Structure formats: C-alpha cells, structure tokens
Coordinates of C-alpha atoms and ligand atoms in Angstrom, one line a residue:
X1 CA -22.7 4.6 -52.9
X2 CA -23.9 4.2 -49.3
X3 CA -22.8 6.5 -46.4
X4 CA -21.9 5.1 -43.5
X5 CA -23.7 6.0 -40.3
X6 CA -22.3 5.9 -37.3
X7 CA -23.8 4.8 -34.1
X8 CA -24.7 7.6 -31.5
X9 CA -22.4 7.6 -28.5
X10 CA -23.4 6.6 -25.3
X11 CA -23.3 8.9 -22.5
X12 CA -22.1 7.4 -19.3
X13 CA -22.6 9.5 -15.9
X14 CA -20.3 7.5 -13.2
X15 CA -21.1 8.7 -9.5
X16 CA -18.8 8.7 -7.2
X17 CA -15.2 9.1 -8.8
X18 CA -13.4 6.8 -6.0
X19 CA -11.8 3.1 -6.1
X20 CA -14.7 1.8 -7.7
X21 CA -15.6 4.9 -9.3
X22 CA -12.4 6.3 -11.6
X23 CA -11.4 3.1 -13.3
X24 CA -15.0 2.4 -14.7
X25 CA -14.8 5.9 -15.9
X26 CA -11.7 5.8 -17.6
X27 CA -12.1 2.3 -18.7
X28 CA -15.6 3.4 -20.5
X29 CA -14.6 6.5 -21.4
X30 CA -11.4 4.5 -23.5
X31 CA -14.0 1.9 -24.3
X32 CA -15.6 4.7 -26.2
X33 CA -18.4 6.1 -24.0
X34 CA -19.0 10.1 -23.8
X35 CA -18.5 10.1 -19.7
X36 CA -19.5 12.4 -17.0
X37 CA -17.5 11.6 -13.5
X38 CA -19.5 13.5 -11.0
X39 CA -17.9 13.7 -7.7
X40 CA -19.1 15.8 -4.7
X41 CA -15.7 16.5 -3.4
X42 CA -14.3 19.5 -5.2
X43 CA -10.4 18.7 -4.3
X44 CA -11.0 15.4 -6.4
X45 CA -12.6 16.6 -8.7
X46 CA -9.8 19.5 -9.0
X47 CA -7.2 16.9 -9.3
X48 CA -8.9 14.7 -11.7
X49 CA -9.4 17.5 -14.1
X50 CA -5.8 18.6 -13.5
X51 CA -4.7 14.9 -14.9
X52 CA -3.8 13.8 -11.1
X53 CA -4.8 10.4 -10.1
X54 CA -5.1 9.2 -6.7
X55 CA -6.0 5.8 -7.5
X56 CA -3.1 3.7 -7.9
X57 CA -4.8 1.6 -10.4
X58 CA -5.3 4.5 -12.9
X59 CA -2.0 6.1 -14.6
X60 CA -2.1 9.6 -15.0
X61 CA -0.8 8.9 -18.4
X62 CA -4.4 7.4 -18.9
X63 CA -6.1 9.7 -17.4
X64 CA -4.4 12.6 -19.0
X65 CA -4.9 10.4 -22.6
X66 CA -9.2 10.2 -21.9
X67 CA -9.2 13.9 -20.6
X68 CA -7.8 15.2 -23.8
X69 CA -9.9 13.1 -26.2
X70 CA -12.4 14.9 -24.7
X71 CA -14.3 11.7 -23.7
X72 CA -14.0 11.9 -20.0
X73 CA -15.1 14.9 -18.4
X74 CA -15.1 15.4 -14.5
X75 CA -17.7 17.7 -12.1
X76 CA -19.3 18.4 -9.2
X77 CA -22.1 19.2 -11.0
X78 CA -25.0 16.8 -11.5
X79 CA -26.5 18.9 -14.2
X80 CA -23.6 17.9 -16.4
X81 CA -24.9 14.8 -17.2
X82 CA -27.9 15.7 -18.6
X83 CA -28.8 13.4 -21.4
X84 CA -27.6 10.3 -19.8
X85 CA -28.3 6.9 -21.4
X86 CA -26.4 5.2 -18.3
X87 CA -25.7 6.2 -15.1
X88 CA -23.7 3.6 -12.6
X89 CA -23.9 4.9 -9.1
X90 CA -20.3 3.8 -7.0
X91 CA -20.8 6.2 -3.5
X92 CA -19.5 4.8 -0.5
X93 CA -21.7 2.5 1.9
X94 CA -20.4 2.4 4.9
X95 CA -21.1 1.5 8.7
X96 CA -22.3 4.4 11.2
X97 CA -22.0 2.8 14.5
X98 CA -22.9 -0.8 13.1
X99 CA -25.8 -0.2 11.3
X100 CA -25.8 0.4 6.9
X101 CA -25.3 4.0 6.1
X102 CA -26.8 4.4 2.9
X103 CA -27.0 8.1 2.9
X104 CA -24.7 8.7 -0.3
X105 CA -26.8 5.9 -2.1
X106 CA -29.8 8.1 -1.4
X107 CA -28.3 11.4 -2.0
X108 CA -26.9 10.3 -5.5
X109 CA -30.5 8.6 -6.0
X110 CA -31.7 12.0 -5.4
X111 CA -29.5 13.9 -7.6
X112 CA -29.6 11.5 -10.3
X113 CA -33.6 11.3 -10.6
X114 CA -34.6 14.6 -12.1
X115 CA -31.9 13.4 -15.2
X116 CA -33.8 10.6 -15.8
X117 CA -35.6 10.1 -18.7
X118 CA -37.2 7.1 -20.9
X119 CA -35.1 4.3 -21.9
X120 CA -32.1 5.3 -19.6
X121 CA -30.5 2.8 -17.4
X122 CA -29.7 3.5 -13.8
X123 CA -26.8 0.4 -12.2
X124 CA -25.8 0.5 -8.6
X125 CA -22.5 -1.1 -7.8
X126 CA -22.1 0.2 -4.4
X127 CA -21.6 -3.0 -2.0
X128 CA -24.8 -3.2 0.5
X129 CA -27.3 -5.5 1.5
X130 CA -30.1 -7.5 -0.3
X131 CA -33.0 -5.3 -0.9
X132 CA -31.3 -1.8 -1.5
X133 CA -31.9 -1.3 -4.7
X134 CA -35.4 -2.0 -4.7
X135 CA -36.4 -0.6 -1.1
X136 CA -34.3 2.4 -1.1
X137 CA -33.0 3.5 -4.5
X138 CA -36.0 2.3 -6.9
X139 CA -38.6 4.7 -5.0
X140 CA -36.5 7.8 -4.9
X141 CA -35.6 7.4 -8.7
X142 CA -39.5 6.9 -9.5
X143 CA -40.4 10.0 -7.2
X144 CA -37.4 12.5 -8.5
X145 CA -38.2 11.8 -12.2
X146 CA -42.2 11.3 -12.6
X147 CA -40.9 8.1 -14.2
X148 CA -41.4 4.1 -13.3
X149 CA -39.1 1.3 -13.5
X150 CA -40.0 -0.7 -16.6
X151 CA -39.8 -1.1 -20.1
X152 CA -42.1 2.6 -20.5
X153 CA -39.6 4.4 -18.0
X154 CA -35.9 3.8 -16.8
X155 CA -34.3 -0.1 -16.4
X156 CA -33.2 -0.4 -12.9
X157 CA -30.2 -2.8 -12.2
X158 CA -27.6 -3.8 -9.2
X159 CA -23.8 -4.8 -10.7
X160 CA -21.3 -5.5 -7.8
X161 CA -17.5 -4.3 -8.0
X162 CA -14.8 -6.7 -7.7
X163 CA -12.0 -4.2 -8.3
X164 CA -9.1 -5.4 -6.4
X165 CA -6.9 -2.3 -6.0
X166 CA -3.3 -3.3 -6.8
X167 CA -4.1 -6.8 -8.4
X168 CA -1.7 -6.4 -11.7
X169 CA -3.2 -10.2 -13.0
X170 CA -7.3 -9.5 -12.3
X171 CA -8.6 -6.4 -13.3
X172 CA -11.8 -4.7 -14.1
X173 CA -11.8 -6.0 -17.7
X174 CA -10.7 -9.4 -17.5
X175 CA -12.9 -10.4 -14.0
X176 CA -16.1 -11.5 -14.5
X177 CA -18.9 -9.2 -13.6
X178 CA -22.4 -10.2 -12.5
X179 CA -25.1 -8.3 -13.8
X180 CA -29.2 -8.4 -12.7
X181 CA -32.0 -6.2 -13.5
X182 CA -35.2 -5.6 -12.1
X183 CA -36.9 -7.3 -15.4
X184 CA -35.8 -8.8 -18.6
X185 CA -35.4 -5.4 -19.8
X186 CA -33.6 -4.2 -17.8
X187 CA -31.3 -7.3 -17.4
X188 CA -31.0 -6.6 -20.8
X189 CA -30.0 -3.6 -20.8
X190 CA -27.0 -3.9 -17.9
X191 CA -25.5 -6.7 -19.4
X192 CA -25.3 -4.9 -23.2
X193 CA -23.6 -2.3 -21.3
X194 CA -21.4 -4.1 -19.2
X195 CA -20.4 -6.0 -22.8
X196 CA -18.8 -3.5 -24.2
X197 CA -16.7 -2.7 -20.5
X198 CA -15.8 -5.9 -19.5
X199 CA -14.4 -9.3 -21.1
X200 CA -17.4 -11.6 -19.4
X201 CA -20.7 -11.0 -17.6
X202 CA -22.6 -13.0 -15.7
X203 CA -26.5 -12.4 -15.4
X204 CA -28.4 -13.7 -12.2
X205 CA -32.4 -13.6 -11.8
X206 CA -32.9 -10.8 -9.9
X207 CA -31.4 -7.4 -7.9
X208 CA -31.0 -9.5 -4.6
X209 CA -29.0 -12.0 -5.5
X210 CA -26.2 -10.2 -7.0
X211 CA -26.1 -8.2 -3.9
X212 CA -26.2 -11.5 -1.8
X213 CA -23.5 -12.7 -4.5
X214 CA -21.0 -10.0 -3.3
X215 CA -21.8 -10.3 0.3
X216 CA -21.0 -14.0 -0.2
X217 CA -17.9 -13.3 -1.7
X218 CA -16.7 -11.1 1.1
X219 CA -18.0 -12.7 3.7
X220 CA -16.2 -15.7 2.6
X221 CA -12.7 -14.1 2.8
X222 CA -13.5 -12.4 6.0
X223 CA -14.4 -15.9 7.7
X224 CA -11.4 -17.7 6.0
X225 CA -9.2 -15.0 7.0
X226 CA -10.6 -14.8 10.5
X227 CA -10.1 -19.0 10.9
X228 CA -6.6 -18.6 9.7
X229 CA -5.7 -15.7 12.1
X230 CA -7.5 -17.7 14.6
X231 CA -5.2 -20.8 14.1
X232 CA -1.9 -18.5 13.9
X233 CA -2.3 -17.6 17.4
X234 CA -2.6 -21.1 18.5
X235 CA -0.4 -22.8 16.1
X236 CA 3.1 -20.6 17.8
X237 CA 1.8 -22.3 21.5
X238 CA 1.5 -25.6 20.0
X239 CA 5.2 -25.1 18.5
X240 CA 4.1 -25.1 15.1
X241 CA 4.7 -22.3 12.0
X242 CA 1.1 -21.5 10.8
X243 CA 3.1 -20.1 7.2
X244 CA 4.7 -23.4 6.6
X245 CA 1.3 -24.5 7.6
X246 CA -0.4 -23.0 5.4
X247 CA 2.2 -23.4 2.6
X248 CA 1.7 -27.2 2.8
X249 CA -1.7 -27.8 3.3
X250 CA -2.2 -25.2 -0.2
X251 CA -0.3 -28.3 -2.3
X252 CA -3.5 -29.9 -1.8
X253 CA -4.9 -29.2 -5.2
X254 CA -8.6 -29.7 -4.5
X255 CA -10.5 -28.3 -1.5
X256 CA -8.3 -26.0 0.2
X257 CA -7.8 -22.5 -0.8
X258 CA -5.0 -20.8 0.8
X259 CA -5.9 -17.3 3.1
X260 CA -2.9 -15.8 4.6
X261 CA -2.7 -14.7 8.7
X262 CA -2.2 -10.4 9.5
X263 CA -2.9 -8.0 11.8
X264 CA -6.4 -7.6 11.0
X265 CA -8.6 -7.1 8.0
X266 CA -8.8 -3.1 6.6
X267 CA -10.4 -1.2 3.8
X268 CA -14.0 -0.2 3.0
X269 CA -14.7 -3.9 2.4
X270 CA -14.2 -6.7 5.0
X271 CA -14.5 -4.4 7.6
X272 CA -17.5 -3.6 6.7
X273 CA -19.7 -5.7 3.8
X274 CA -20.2 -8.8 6.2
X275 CA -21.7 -6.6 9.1
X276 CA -24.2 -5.0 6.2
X277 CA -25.4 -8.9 5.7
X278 CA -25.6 -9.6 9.2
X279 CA -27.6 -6.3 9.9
X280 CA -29.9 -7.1 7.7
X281 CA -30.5 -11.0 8.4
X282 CA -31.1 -10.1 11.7
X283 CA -33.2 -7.0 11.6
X284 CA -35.3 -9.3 8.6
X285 CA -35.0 -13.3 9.9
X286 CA -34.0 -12.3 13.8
X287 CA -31.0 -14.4 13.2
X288 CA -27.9 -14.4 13.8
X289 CA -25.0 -14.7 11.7
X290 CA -22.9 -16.5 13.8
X291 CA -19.7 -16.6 11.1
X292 CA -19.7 -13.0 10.5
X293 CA -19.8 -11.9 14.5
X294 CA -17.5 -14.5 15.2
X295 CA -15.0 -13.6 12.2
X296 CA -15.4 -9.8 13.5
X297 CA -14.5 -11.0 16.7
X298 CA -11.3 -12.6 15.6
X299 CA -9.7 -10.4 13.4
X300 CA -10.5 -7.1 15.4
X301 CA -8.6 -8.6 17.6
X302 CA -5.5 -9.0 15.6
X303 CA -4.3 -5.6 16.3
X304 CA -4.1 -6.4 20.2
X305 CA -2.2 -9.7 19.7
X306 CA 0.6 -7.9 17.1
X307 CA 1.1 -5.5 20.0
X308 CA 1.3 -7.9 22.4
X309 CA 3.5 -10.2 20.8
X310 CA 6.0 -6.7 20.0
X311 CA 5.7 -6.4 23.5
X312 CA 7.3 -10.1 24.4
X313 CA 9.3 -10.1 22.0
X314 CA 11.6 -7.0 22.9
X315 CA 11.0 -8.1 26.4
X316 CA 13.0 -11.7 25.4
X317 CA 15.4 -10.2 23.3
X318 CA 16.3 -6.9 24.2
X319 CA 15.3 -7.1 28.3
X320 CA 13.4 -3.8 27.3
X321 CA 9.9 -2.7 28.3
X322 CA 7.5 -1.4 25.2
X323 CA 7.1 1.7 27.1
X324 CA 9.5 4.0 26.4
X325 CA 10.6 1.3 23.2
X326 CA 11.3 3.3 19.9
X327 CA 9.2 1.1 17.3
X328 CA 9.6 1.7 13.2
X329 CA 6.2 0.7 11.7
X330 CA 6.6 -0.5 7.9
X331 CA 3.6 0.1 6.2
X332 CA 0.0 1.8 7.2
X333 CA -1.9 0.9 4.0
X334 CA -4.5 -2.2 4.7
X335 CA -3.2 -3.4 1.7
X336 CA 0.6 -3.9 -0.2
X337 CA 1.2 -1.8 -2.7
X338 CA -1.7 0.1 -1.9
X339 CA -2.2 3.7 -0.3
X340 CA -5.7 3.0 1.2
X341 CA -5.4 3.4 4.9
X342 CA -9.4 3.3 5.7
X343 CA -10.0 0.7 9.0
X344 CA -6.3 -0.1 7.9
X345 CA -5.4 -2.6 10.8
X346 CA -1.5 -1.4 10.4
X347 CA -3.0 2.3 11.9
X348 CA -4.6 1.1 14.6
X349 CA -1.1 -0.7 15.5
X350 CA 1.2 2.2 15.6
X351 CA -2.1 3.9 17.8
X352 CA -1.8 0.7 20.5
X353 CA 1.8 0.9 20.2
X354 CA 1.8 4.6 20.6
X355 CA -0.9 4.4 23.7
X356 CA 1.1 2.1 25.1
X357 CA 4.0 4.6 25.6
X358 CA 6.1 3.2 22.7
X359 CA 7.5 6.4 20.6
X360 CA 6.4 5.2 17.2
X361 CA 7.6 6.3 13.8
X362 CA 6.3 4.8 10.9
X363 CA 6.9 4.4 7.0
X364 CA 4.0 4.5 4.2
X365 CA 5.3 5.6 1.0
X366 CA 1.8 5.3 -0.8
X367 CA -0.9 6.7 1.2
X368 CA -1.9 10.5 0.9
X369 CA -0.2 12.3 3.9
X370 CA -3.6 14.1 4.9
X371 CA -5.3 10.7 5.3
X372 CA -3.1 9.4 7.8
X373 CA -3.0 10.1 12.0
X374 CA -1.7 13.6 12.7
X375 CA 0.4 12.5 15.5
X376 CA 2.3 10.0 14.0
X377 CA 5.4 10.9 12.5
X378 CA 6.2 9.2 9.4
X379 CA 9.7 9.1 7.9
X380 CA 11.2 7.6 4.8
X381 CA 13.0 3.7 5.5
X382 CA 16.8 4.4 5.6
X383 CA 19.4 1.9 7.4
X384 CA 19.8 5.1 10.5
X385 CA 16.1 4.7 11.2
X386 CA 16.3 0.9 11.2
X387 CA 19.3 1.1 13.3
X388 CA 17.7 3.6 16.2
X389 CA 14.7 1.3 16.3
X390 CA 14.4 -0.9 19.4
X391 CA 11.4 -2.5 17.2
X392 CA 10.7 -2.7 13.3
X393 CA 7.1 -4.1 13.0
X394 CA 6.4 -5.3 9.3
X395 CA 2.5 -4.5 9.5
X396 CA 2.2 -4.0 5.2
X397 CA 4.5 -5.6 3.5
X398 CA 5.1 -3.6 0.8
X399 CA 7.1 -4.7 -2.2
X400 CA 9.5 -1.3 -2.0
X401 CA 11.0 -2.2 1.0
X402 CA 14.4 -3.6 1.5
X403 CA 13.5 -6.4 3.7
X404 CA 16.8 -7.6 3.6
X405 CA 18.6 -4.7 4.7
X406 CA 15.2 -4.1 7.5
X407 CA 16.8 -7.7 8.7
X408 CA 20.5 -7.0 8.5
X409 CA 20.2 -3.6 10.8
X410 CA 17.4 -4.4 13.2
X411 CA 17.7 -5.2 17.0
X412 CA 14.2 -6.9 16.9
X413 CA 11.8 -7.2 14.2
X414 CA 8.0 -8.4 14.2
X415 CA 7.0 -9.6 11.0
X416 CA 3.2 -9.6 10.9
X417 CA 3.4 -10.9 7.2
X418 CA 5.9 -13.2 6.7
X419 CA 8.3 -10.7 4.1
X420 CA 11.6 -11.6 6.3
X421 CA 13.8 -14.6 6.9
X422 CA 12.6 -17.8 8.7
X423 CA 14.7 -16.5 12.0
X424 CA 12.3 -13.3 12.5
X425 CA 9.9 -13.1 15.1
X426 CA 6.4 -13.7 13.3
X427 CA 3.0 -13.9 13.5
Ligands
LIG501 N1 -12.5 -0.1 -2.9 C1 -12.7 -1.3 -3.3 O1 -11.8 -2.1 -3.5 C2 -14.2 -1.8 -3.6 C3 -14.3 -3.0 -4.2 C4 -15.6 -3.5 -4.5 C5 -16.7 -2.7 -4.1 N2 -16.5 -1.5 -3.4 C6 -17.7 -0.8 -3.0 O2 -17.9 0.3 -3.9 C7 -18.5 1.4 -3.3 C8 -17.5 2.6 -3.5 O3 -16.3 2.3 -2.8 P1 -15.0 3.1 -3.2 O4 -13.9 2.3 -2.5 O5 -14.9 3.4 -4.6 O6 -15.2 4.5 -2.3 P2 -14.4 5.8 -2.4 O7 -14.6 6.5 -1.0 O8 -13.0 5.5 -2.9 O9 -15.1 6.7 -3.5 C9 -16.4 7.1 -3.4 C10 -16.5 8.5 -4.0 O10 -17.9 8.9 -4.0 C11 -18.0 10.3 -3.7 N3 -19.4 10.6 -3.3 C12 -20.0 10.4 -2.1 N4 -21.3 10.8 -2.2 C13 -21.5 11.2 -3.4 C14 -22.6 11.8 -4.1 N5 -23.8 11.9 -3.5 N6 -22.5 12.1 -5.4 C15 -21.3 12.0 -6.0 N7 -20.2 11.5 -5.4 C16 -20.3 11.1 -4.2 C17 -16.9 10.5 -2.7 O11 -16.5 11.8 -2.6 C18 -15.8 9.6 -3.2 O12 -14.9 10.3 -4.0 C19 -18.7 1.0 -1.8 O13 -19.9 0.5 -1.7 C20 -17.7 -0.1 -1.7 O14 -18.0 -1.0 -0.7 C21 -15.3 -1.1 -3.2

C-alpha cells in the first residue's frame, strides 16, 4: 500500500493589494496558493480582512470564500510573509511632475529583501519603463538579502498586468500573460508559476522586453485614441458624424481596429505608461517620442473641447450663458462600469465646468465618495434632477443609467460617448 504524499503549498506574498494587486491574490489564493496580501494602507487592509472589496472585479462573496479557507490572509505587515516561495510586487508607478516615481517599487524592494531566501522567486508586474527591474529593483533585493540573482540565490522576473477592470469577456485567467526572467532559471520559474494562475503564458527573452511589451501595448491605445479624438473634432466642422465614422470604417475586417472618441483618457494607465517610455527614451537615446507627446497633447485637451462645446450648445439652444448654467454630470469614473476616478477626464470636466461659473452637480454611483472632489455635490439620477438641469453632460457612460429617460426630460444634453439618440448634441 503506498501513501500518498502531497505536494507542499506554495506560499504567495502579493504586494500591493490594489487593481492589479487583489485579483491575483484571490485568484491564487483559489488556485490553491497559501497567500499573504500585504498592503501599507491599514483602511484596506481593514476592509479586506472584514470581507469588503473595493475592487469591482472581486465579489465579496469570493473574497469572503478565500478568507475563510484560510488561504488568503491580508496585512500590513511584511514580516507575515516570511517563508515566501513567490513574491509578485503590484505597487503603484506613477508620474511626480512628469518624471517615473518609482518610490513604492523601491520601498516594497526594500521590505521584501530581508524575506528572501534561496530558490524564491521575486516577479514585478508594476507597469514602468525598460530597465526597472534590473537597474532599480535587482540591486536593492541583492543588498537587503545577502543573496544574488541566479540559480544559487533568488530568480528575478518582470510579468506585466493586463487586468482590464470591468471587462466581463477578458479576465486575468483567460488573457494571455507574458512572462521573462533574468535567466533561463528564472524564466523558468515565472512561467511555472504563472501556469498554474493563468490559462496561457507567453515567455520573451529578457526583463526589458516585457516591460517594452506593455508600454507598446498602451502606448498603442493612447495614440489610437488620441488620432480618433483628434478627427472627432474636425469631423463635426467638416459636417460629418465621427461615430458613424467609425462604425463604418470597423466593417473593414482586416487592418482597422476600431478606438472610440471621449473626453480624455483617465486611470493609472494611459495617463501615465506612455510618458514613463518617453521619459526614458529621451533621458537614454535624447529622442523624442514624437507619438506619445503628440497623443498627450490631444487627448489632455479633450476636457477643454467637451466644455466648450457644453458651452455652444446651451448657447444655440437654450440662449443661455454657461455661467450661471446648472449642469448634471453623468458619470466621474474614467471608465464605465467602473469606480476608478484617478486622472478621470469626467472630474476634470465638472472642475472646468464648475470654474467656469456653471453650478455643477454630478452622478457617480460606483466610485468611493472619499475619492472624489469635495466641492462637488453629487446626487443620485432621478427625472427632478434631469428636469432642473439647463445641461446633462454624459462624460461615463455608465450601463445604470436610464439614457432614455436622461433624453426624454432634458433641455440640452452633451453626449461625450455616444449612449443617447442620434438627435443629441455629441462629441
Ligand atoms: N489598474 C489597472 O487597470 C492596471 C492594469 C495593468 C497594470 N497596472 C499597473 O499595476 C500597478 C499597480 O496598479 P493598481 O491599479 O493596482 O494600483 P492601486 O493604487 O490600485 O494599488 C496599489 C496598492 O499598493 C499599495 N502600496 C503602495 N506601496 C506599497 C508598499 N511599499 N508595500 C505594500 N503595498 C503598497 C497601495 O496602498 C495600494 O493599495 C501600476 O504600476 C499600474 O500601472 C494597472
């Protein structure tokens, strides 16, 4: 008679319990990892041991399930994930004035090194430019943990996130992932990991292209999205409707891909990952990457143009200046069907309209009420508030609301994404 042995459990510490962060922890932790989610903000780290999600992605019906098997566990601690076999580092990267801020990649570096020990594998899946791994994590993790990167000491690799927050057809199992290591063995080891998280990876041959990879990726939709936005504004002059546009030149079944005009671009992504690639090209190369600054350009300027097309249009209809104007703003999320306001484009309109000496009110049924602007006043959508608007601007278009019923009671509405009827004023 043979006993069965079973394999030991791998223990997973995920840093950074955001976007990125939670779903890979929950997703591992029901994929049969022994997970640590270390977080340095105590309030989330509160709510996620309380069973409260504040990713929209992430039931807390699943949350609650991988708490109670005992498989997730949440801290602020770092010293909670001693014994790691894995550790994948998702802290935010963002921009300080234009330039990579790369501070909570070195701080989690920092904390993460002295856990360290041979055979464990350290992956990065914090967007950022080509190099950070090696330049900037690499040494601090050699330095904190008396260890090198290598087959001797830890494997070292860069994965990058494509999460897509709200996407119910591509998710974090079913989209590819692209894996690298800083060797063979490491390589190895990332992509036997990411095997038993995801349905398909993809290796490439080194650290700097998968960062490049996801820079690409973004960069592409920032520029696409920015040519687009660009055309909208000088499709209406040429008495053409950039959707329909649009709409007909996607039946073209090879060689077009269809991007969609807005007010702007948001979230911690195209705001943001195309600047971290120009940064670097030009403080490397001296170059510079025309595309991106000219994309930035554009869709920064989005914002401006919704305002000042609001401001025509209740000019033309109403004979009413925006001044004084009381404007309903539906949605503040960068996204539909999202809560994320960060850079959210829809924010920065209500603050033009508002500076502009409208009296705005606004609707945003997902985002956390702490994380939005303290002087705008945000109601719920009911036919009275549509009614006492001089303006409804749609600047999300969120699936909950009644569009039909926005067009029915409005005097004027701006539709920045194309949710209403082919008589609305729209981008
Ligand atoms: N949000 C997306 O859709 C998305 C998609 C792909 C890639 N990314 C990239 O993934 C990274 C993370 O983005 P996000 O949207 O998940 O950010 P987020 O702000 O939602 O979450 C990051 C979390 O990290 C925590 N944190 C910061 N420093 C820490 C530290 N030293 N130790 C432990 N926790 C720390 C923060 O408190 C926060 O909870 C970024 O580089 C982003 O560009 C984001």
């Amino acid at each position: 008679m043979s006993t069965a042995i079973s394999a030991p459990t791998t223990h997973l510490a995920v840093v950074g319990l955001g976007y990125v962060g939670l779903p890979l922890a929950v997703r591992a932790a029901e994929a049969g990892f022994l997970v640590t989610g270390l977080d340095t903000d105590e309030l989330r780290v509160k709510r996620l041991g309380a069973g409260d999600s504040y990713i929209e992605d992430i039931t807390g019906e699943r949350l609650i399930a991988v708490l109670d098997s005992g498989r997730l566990r949440v801290s602020t601690a770092y010293a909670d994930a001693a014994g790691l076999d894995v550790c994948v580092i998702t802290v935010p990267t963002p921009l300080r004035d234009g330039v990579p801020d790369l501070s909570y990649v070195e701080s989690a570096g920092r904390a993460v090194a002295p856990l360290l020990t041979p055979g464990a594998t350290v992956v990065l899946e914090s967007t950022t430019y080509p190099g950070t791994t090696e330049e900037i994590l690499l040494p601090l993790l050699e330095e904190g943990s008396g260890l090198r990167a290598g087959p001797e000491g830890f494997h070292l690799g860069y994965s990058p996130e494509r999460i897509d927050p709200g996407n119910a057809r591509w998710d974090l199992v079913n989209t590819p992932k692209i894996v690298s290591g800083i060797d063979d063995h490491a390589l190895e080891a990332v992509e036997a990991f990411y095997d038993r998280i995801v349905t398909r990876t993809v290796p490439v041959s080194s650290l700097r292209t998968a960062e490049l990879t996801k820079l690409l990726e973004n960069t592409f939709r920032h520029v696409n999205i920015a040519l687009v936005n660009e055309l909208a504004m000088c499709a209406r002059p040429l008495g053409v409707d950039i959707w329909e546009a649009v709409g007909a030149a996607a039946t073209k079944p090879f060689g077009f891909m269809p991007f969609l005009p807005g007010p702007g671009v948001g979230g911690h992504c195209l705001p943001v990952d195309p600047s971290y690639l120009s940064w670097q090209v030009r403080r490397q190369l001296k170059h510079d990457v025309k595309f991106v600054s000219l994309a930035n350009e554009i869709n920064e300027h989005m914002p401006e143009y919704v305002v000042r097309r609001v401001a025509e249009g209740l000019r033309k209809e109403l004979g009413m200046e925006l001044a004084g104007a009381r404007v309903l703003v539906l949605g503040l999320a960068y996204k539909r069907n999202t809560g994320d306001v960060r850079e959210s484009p829809a924010v920065e309109v209500a603050g033009l309209l508002k500076e502009r000496g409208a009296r705005v009110r606004a609707v945003e049924p997902y985002a956390e009420p702490f994380l939005l602007p303290r002087d705008l006043l945000c109601v719920e959508l009911t036919e009275d508030e549509v009614r006492e608007a001089d303006a409804v601007v749609v600047a999300t278009d969120h699936d909950v609301f009644d569009y039909a019923m926005v067009e029915r009671c409005a005097s004027y509405v701006f539709d920045a994404r194309n949710r209403c009827g082919t008589g609305t004023d729209r981008l």
